[in-house]
Coordinates of N, CA and C in Angstrom, one line a residue:
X1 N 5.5 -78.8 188.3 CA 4.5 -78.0 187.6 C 3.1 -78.7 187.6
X2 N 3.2 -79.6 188.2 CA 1.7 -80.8 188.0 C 0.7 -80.3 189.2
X3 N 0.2 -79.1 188.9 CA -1.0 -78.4 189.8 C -2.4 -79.2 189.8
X4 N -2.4 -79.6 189.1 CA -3.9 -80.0 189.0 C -3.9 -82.0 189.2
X5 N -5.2 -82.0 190.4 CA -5.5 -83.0 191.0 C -5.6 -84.5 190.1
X6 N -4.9 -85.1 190.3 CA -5.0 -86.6 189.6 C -5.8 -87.4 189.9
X7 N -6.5 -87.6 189.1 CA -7.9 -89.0 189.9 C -6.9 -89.8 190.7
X8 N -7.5 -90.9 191.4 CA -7.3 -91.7 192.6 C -6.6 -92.9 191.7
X9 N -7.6 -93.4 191.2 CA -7.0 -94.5 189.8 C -6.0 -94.4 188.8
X10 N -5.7 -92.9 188.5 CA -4.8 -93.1 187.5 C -3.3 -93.1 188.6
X11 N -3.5 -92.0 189.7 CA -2.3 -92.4 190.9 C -1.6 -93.5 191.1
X12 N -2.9 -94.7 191.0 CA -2.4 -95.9 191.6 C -1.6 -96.5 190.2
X13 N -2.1 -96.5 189.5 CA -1.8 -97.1 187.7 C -0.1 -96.5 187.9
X14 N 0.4 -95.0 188.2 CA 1.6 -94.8 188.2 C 2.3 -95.2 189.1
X15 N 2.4 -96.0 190.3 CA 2.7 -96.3 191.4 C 3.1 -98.0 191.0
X16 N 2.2 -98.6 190.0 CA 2.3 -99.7 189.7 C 3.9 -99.1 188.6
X17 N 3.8 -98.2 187.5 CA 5.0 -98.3 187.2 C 6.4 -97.8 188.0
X18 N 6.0 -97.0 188.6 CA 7.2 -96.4 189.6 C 7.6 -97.9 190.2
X19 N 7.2 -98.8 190.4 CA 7.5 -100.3 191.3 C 8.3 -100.8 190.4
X20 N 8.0 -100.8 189.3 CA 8.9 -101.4 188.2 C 9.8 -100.9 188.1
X21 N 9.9 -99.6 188.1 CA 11.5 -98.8 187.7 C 12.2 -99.2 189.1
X22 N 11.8 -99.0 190.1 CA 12.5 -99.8 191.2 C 13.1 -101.2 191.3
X23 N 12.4 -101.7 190.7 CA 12.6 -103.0 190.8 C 14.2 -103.0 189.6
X24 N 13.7 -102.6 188.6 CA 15.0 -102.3 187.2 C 16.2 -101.5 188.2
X25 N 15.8 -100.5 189.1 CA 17.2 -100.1 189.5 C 17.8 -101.0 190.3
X26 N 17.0 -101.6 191.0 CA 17.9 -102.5 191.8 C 18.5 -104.3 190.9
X27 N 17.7 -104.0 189.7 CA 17.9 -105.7 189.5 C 17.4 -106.7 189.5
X28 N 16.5 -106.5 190.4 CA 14.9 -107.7 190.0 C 14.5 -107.2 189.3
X29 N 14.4 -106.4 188.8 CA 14.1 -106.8 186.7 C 15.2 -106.8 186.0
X30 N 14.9 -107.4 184.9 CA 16.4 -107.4 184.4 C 15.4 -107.1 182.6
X31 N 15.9 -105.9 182.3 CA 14.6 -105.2 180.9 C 15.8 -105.2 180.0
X32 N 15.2 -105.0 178.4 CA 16.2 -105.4 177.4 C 15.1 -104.7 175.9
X33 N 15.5 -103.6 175.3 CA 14.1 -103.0 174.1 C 14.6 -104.3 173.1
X34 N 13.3 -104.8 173.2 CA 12.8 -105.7 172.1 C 11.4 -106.1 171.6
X35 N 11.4 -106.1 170.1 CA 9.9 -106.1 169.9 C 9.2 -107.3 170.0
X36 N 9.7 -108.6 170.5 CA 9.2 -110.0 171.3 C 8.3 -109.8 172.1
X37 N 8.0 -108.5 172.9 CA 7.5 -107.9 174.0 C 7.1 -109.3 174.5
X38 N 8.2 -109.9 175.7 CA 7.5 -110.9 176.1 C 8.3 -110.2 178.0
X39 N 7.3 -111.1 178.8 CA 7.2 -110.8 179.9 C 7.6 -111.7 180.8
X40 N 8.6 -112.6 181.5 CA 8.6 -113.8 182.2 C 9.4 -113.7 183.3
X41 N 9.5 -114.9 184.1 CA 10.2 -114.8 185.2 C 11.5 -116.2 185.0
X42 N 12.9 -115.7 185.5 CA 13.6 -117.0 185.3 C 14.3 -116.2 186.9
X43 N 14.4 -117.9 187.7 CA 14.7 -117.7 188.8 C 14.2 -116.7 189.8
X44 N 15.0 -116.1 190.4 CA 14.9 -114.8 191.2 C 14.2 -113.0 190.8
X45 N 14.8 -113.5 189.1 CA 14.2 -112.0 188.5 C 13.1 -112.3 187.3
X46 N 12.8 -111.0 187.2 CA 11.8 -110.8 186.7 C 12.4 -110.5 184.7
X47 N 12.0 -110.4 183.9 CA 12.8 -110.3 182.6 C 11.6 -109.2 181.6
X48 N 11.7 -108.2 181.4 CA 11.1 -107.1 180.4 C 11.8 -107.2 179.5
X49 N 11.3 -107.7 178.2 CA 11.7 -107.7 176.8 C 10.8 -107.1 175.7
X50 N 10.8 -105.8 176.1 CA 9.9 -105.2 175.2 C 10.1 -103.8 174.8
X51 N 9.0 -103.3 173.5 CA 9.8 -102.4 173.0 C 8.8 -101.1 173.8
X52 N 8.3 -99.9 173.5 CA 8.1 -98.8 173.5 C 6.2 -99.5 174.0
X53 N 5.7 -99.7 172.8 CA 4.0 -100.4 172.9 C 3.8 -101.6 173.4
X54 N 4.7 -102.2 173.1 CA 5.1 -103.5 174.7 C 4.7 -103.0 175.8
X55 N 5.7 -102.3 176.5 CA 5.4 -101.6 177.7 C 4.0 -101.0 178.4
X56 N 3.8 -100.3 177.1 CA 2.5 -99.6 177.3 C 1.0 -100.4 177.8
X57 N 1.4 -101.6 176.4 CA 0.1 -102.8 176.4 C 0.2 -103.2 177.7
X58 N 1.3 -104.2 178.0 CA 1.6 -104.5 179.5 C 0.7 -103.9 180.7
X59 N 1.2 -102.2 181.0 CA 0.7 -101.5 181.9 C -0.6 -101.2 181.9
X60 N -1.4 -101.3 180.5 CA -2.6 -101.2 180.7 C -3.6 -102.5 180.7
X61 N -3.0 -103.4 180.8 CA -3.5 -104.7 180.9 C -3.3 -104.8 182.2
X62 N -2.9 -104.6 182.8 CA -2.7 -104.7 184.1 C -3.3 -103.9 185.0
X63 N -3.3 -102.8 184.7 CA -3.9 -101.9 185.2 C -5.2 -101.3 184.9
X64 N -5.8 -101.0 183.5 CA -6.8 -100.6 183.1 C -7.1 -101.5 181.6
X65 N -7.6 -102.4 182.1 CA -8.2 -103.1 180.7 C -8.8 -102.9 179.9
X66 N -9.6 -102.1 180.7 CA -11.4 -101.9 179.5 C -10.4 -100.3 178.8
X67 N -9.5 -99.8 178.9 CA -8.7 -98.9 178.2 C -8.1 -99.5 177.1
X68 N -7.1 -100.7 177.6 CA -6.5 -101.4 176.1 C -7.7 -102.1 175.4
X69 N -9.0 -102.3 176.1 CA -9.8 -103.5 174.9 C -10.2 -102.1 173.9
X70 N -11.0 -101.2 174.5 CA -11.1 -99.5 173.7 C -10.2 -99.5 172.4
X71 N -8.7 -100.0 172.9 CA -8.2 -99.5 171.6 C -7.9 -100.9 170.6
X72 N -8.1 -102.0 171.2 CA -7.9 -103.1 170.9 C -9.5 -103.2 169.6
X73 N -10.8 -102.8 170.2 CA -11.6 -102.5 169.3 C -12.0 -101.8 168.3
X74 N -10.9 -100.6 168.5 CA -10.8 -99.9 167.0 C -9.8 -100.2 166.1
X75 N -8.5 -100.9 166.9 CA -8.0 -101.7 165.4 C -8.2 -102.9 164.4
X76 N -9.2 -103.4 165.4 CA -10.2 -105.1 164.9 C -11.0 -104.0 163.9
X77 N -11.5 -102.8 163.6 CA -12.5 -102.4 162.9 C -11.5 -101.7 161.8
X78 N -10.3 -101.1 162.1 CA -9.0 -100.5 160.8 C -8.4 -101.6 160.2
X79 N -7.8 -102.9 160.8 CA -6.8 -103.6 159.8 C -7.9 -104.7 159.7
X80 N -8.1 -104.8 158.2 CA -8.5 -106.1 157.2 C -8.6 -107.2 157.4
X81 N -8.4 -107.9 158.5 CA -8.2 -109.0 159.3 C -8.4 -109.6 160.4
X82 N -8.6 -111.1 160.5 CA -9.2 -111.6 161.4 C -8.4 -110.9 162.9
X83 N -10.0 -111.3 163.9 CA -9.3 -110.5 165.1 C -8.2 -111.3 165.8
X84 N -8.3 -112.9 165.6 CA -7.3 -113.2 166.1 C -6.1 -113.3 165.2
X85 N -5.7 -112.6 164.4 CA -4.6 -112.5 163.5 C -3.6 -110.9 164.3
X86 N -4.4 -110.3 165.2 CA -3.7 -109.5 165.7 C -3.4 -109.8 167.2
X87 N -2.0 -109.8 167.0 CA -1.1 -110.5 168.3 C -1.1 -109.6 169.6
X88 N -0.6 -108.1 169.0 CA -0.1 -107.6 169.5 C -0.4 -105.9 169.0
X89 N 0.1 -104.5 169.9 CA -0.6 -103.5 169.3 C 1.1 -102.5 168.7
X90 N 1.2 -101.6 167.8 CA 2.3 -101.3 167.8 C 2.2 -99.4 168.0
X91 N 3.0 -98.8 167.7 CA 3.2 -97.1 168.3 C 2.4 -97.2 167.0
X92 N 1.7 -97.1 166.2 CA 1.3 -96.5 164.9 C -0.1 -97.0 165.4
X93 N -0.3 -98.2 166.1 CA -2.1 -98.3 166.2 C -2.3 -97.1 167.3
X94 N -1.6 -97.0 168.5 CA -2.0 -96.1 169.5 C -1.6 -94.6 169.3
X95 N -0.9 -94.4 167.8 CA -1.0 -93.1 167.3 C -2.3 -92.9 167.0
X96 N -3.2 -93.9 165.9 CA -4.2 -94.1 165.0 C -5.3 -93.3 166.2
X97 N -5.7 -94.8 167.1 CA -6.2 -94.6 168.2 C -6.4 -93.5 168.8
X98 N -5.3 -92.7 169.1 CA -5.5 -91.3 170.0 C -5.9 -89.9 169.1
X99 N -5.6 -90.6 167.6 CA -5.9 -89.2 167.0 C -7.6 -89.3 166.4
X100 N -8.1 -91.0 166.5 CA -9.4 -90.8 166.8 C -10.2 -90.3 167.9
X101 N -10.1 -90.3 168.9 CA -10.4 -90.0 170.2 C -11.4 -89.2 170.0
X102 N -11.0 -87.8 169.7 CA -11.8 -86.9 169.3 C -13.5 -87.0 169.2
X103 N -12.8 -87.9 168.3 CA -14.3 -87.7 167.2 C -15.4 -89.4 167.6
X104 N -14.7 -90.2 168.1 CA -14.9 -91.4 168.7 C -15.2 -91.4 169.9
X105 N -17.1 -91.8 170.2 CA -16.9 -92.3 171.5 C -16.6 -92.6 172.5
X106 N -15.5 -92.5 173.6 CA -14.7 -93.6 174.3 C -15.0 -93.1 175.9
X107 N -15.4 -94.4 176.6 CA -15.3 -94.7 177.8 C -14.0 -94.3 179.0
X108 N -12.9 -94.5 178.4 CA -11.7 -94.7 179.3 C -10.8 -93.4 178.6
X109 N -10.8 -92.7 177.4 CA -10.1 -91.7 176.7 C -10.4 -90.6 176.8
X110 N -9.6 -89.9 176.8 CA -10.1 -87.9 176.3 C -8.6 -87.6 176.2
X111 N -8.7 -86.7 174.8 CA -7.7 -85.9 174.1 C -7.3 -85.3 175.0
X112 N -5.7 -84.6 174.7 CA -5.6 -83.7 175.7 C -4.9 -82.5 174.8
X113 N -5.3 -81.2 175.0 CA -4.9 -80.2 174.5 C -3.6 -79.4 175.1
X114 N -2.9 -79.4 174.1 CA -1.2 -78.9 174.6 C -1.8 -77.6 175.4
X115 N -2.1 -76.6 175.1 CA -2.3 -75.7 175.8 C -2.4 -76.1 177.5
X116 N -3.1 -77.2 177.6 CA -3.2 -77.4 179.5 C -1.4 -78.2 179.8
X117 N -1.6 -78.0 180.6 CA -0.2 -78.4 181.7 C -0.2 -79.6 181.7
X118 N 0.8 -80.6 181.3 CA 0.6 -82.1 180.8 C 0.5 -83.0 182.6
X119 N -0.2 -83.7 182.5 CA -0.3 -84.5 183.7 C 0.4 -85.8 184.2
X120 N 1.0 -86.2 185.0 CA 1.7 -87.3 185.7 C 0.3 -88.6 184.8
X121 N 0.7 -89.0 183.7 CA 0.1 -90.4 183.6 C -0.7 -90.6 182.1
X122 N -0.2 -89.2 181.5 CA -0.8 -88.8 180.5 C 0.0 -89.6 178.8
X123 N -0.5 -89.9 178.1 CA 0.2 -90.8 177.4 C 0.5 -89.5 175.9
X124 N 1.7 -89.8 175.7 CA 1.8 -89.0 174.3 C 2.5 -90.9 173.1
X125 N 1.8 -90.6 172.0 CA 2.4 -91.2 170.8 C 3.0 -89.8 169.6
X126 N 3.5 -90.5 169.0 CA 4.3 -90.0 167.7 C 4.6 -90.7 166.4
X127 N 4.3 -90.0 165.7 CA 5.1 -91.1 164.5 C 6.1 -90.2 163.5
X128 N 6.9 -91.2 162.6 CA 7.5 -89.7 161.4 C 6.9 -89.7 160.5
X129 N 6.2 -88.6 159.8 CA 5.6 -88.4 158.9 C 6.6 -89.0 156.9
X130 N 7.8 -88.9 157.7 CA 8.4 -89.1 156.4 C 8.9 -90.5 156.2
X131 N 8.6 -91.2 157.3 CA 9.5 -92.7 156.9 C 8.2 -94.1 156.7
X132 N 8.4 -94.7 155.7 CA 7.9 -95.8 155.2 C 7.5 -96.5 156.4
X133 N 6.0 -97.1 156.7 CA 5.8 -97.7 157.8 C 5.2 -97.4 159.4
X134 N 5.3 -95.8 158.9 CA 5.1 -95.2 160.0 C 5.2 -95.6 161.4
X135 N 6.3 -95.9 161.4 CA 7.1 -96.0 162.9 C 7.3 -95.0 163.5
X136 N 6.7 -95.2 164.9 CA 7.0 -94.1 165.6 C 7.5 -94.4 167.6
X137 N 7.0 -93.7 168.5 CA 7.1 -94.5 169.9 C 5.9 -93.7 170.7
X138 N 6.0 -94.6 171.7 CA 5.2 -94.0 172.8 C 5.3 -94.0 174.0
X139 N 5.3 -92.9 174.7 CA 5.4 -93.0 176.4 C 4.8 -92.1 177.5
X140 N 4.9 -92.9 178.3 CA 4.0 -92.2 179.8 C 4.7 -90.9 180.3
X141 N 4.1 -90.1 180.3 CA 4.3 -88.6 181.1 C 4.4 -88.6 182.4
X142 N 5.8 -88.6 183.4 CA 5.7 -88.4 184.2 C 5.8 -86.8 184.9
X143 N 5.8 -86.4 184.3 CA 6.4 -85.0 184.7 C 6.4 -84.2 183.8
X144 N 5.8 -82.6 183.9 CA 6.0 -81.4 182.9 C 7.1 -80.8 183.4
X145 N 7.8 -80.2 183.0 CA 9.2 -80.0 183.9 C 9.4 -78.2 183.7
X146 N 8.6 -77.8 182.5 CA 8.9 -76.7 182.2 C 8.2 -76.2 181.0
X147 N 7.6 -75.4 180.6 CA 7.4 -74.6 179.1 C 7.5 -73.7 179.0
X148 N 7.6 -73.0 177.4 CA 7.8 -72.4 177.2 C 6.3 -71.6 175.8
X149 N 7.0 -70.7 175.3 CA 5.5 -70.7 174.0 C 5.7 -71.2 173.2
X150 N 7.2 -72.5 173.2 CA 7.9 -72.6 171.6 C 8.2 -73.8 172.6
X151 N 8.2 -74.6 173.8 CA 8.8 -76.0 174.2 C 8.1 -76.4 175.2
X152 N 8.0 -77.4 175.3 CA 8.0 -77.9 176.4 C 8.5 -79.0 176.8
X153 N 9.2 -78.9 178.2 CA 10.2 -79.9 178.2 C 9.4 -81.0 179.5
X154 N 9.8 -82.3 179.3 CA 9.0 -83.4 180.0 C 9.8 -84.6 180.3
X155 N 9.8 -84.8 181.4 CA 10.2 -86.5 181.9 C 9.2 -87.7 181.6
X156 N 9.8 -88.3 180.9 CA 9.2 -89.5 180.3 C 8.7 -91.0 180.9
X157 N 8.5 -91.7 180.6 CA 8.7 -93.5 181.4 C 8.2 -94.1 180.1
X158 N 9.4 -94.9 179.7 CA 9.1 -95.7 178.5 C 10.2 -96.7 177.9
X159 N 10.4 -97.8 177.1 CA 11.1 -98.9 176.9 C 11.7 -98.5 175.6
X160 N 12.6 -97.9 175.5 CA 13.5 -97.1 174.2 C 14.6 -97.6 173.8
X161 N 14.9 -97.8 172.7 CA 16.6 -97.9 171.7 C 17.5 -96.7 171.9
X162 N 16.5 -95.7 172.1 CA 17.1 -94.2 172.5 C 17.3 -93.9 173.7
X163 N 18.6 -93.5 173.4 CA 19.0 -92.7 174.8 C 18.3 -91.2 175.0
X164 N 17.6 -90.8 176.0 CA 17.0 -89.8 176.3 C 17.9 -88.9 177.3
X165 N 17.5 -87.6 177.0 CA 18.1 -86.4 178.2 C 18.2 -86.8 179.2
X166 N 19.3 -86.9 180.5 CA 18.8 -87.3 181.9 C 18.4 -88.4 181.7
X167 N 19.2 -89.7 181.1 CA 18.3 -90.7 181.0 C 19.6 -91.7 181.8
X168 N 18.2 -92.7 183.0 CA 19.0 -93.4 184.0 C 19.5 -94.6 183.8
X169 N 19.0 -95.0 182.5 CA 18.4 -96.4 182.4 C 20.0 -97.2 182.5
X170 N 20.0 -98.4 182.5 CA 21.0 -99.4 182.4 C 22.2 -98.8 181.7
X171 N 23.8 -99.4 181.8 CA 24.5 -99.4 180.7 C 24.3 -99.0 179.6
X172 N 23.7 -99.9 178.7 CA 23.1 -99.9 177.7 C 23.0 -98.7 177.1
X173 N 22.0 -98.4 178.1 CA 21.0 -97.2 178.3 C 19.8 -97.7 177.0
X174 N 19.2 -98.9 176.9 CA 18.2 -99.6 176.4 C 17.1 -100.3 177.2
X175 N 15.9 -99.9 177.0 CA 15.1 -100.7 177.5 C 13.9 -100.2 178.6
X176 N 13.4 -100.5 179.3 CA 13.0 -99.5 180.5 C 13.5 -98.6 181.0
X177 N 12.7 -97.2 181.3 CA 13.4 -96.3 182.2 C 13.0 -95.1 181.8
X178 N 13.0 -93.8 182.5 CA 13.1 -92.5 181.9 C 14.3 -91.7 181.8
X179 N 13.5 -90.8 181.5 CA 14.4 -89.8 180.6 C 13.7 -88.5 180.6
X180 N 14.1 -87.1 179.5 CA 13.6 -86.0 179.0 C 13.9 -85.8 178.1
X181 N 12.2 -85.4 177.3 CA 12.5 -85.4 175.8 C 11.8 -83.9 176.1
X182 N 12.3 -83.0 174.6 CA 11.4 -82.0 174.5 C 10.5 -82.0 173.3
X183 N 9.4 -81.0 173.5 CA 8.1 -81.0 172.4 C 8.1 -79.5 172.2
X184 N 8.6 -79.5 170.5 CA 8.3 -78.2 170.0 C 7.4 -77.8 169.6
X185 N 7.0 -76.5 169.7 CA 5.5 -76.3 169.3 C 5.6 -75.0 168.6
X186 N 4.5 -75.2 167.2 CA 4.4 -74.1 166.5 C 2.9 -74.0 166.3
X187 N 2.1 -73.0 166.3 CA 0.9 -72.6 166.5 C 0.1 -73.2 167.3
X188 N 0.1 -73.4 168.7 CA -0.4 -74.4 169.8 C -0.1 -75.4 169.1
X189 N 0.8 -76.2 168.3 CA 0.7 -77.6 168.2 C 2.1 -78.1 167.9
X190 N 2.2 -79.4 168.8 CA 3.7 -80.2 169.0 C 4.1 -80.4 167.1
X191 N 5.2 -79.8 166.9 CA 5.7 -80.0 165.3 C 6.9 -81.0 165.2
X192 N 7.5 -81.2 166.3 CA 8.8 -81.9 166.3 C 8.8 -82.0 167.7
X193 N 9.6 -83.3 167.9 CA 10.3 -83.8 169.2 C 12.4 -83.6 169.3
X194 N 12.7 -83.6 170.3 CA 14.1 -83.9 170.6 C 14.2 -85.1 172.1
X195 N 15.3 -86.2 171.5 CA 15.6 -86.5 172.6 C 17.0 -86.4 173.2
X196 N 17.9 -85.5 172.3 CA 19.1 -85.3 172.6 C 19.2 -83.8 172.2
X197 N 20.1 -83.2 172.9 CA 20.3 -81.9 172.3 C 20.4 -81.2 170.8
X198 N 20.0 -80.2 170.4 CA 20.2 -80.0 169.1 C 19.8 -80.9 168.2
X199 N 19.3 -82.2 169.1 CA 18.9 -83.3 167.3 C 17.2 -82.9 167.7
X200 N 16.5 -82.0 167.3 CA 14.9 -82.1 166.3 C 14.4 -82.5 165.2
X201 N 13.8 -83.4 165.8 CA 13.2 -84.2 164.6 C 11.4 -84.4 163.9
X202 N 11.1 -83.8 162.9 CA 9.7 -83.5 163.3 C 8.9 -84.7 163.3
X203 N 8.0 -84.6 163.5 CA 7.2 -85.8 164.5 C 5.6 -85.5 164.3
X204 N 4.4 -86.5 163.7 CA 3.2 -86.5 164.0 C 2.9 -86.6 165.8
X205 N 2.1 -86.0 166.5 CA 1.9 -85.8 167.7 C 0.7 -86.0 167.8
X206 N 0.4 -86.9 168.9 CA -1.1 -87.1 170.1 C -0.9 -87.1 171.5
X207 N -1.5 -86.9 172.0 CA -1.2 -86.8 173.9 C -2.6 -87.0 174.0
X208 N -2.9 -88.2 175.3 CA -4.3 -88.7 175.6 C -4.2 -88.1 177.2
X209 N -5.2 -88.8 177.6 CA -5.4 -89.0 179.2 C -6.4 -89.9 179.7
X210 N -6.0 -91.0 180.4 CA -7.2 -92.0 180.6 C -7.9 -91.4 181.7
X211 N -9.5 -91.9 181.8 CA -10.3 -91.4 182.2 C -11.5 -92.7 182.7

C-alpha cells in the first residue's frame, strides 16, 4: 500500500534496520527486551539489550542525529533537571515530543495525519491514558498493510515484551523484531491499539515522520 515516494535518506535509515533484523534471524545478534538498553559485542555476536525507546534512540543515533538531539532538546527544556542527569529517553518523552511537533519548530520532524497512508519509516508512540506513569511503546512502521474507516492494520519493527500479530521474533518472542498491530480509529483519530486478536486496548496516539 506504500504508494508514495520515500526520500533517499530515510530508505537508507530503514535498510540500516532491515540489517539488524537479519542479523537477529540468523544469530549474530543475539537481542533480549530490557530497559539497560545497552548495546555491546561479546565474541562473535553482537548483543541488543533494550527495550522499545532503546531501540529507537539507538537507530536514530546512528542514523539521524540532529533528529534525536531535536528531541533530546525539548526534554532538557520539560524535566526539572540538570541536562546531564538525563541518561537516557523513554516512550512517554517521544510521546511528549511528537505531540509537540505541531506547534514546535523542528528541523528533522513533521506530524503525520492518519488520514494519509502511513509510510515505510514513519514512527508511531503511544501511551495509556489510565495507568500511573504513563508508560507506553514505540515503533517503526514498516508497512501499511491495509485500512479500513474504523482500522488500520500495520507491520511494525520494534523491541517488545509483547508478542505481536505475525510476530517472528525469537522463542521468546521478546526483544527485537516485527510484528502486526492494529489502530482503531474513531473520528479520523487512532482511539485504541490491538496487538493480539480481540484484546483493544485504548491508547493516547502520535505518528511522526522524519524529514
Amino acid at each position: 500500500m506504500l504508494c508514495m515516494k520515500r526520500p533517499v535518506f530515510l530508505e537508507k535509515m530503514m535498510q540500516y534496520l532491515d540489517k539488524i533484523l537479519k542479523l537477529v534471524k540468523k544469530g549474530r545478534i543475539k537481542t533480549k527486551y530490557s530497559h539497560y538498553n545497552l548495546v555491546y559485542r561479546r565474541l562473535k555476536q553482537f548483543i541488543f539489550s533494550v527495550d522499545c525507546s532503546g531501540l529507537l534512540e539507538f537507530w536514530l543515533s546512528k542514523e539521524h542525529p540532529y533528529a534525536l538531539a531535536e528531541i533530546y532538546d525539548y526534554v532538557y527544556q520539560q524535566r526539572p533537571v540538570a541536562k546531564d542527569e538525563i541518561k537516557r529517553l523513554y516512550s512517554f518523552d517521544f510521546y511528549d515530543f511528537f505531540c509537540a511537533v505541531k506547534e514546535r519548530p523542528c528541523c528533522c520532524w513533521q506530524e503525520v495525519n492518519i488520514a494519509e497512508t502511513l509510510q515505510r519509516g514513519d514512527i508511531i508512540a503511544f501511551i495509556n491514558p489510565k495507568r500511573a506513569g504513563r508508560f507506553g511503546h514505540v515503533a517503526i512502521v514498516d508497512e501499511e498493510i491495509k485500512r479500513n474507516k474504523s482500522k488500520i492494520v500495520i507491520k511494525v519493527i520494534d523491541s517488545s515484551a509483547v508478542e505481536h500479530m505475525s510476530d517472528y521474533r525469537q522463542s521468546n518472542k521478546k526483544g527485537i523484531g516485527h510484528g502486526i498491530i492494529e489502530l482503531y480509529l474513531q473520528k479520523n483519530a487512532v482511539v485504541s491499539i490491538s496487538f493480539h486478536p480481540g484484546q483493544v486496548k485504548p491508547r493516547l496516539v502520535r505518528i511522526v515522520r522524519l524529514r
